[in-house]
PDB file of C-alpha atoms in Angstrom:
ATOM      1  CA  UNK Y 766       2.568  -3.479 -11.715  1.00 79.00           C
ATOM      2  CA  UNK Y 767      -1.167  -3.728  -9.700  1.00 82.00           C
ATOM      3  CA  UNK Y 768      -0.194  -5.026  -6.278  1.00 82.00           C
ATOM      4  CA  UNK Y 769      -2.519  -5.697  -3.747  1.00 79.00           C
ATOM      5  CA  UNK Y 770      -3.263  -3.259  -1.128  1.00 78.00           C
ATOM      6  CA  UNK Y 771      -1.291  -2.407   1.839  1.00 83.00           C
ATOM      7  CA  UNK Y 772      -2.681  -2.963   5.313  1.00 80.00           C
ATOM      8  CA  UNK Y 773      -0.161  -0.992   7.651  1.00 77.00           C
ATOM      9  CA  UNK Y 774       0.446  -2.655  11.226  1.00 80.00           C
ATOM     10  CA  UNK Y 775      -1.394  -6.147  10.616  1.00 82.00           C
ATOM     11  CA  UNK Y 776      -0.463  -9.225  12.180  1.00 88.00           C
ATOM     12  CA  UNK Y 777      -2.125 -11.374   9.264  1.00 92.00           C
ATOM     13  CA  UNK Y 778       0.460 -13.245   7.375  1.00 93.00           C
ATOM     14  CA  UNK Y 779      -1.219 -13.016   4.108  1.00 92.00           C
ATOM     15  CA  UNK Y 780      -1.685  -9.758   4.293  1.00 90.00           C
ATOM     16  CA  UNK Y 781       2.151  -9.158   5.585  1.00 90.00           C
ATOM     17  CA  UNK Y 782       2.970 -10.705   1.976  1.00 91.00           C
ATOM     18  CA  UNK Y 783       1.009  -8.378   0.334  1.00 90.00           C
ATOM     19  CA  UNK Y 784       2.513  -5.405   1.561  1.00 87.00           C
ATOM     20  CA  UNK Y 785       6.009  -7.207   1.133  1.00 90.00           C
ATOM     21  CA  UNK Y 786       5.338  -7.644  -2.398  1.00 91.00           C
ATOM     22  CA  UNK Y 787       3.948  -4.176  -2.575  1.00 89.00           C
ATOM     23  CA  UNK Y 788       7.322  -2.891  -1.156  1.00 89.00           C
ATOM     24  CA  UNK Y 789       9.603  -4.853  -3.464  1.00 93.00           C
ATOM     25  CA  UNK Y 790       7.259  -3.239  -6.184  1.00 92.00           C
ATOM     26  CA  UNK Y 791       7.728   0.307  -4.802  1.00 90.00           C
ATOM     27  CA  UNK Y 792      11.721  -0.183  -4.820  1.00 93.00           C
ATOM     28  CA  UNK Y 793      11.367  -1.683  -8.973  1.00 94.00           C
ATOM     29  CA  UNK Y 794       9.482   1.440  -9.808  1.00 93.00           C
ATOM     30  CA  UNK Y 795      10.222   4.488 -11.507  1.00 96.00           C
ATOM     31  CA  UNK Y 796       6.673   6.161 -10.778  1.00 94.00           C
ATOM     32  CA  UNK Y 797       3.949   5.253  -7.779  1.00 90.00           C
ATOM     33  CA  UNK Y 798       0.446   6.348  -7.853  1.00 90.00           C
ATOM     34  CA  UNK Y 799      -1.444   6.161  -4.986  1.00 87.00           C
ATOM     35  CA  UNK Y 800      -5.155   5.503  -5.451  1.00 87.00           C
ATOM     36  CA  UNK Y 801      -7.213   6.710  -2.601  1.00 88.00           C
ATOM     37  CA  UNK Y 802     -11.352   6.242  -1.936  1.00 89.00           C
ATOM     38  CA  UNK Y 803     -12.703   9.885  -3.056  1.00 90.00           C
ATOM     39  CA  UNK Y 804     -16.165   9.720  -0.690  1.00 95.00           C
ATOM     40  CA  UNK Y 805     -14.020   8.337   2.348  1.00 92.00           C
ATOM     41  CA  UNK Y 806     -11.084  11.010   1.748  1.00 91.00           C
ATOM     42  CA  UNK Y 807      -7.472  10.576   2.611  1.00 93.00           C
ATOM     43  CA  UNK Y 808      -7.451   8.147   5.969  1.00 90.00           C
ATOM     44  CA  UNK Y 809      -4.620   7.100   8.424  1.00 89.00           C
ATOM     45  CA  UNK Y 810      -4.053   3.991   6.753  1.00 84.00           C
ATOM     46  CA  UNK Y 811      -3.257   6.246   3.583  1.00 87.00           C
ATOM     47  CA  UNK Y 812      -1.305   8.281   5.184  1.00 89.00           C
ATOM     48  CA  UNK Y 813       0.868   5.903   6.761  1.00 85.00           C
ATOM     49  CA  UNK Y 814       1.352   4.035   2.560  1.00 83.00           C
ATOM     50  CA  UNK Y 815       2.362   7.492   1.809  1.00 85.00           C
ATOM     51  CA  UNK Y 816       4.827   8.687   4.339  1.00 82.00           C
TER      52      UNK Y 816
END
C-alpha cells in the first residue's frame, strides 16, 4: 500500500490523517520501505518516520 507521507509533529488535521493512515498501514504490513530524497540526504523528519 502507497500512503501519503508522514509529517512528524504537525498540528494540521489533514495531515494528522495521513500519518494515521500511514500508521495503521505500518501495523498491516509485513515489509516497509522507506523512500528518502537522495540530493537532500537523510533529514530529521526521516529520522523521526524511522525510529
Amino acid at each position: 500500500v502507497d500512503t501519503g507521507g508522514i509529517e512528524p509533529g504537525t498540528d494540521n488535521e489533514i495531515l494528522k490523517f495521513m500519518r494515521m493512515q500511514a500508521e495503521i498501514a505500518i501495523e498491516a504490513a509485513d515489509v516497509i520501505v522507506l523512500i528518502t530524497d537522495l540530493h537532500t540526504g537523510v533529514t530529521a523528519a526521516d529520522e523521526d518516520v524511522a525510529a
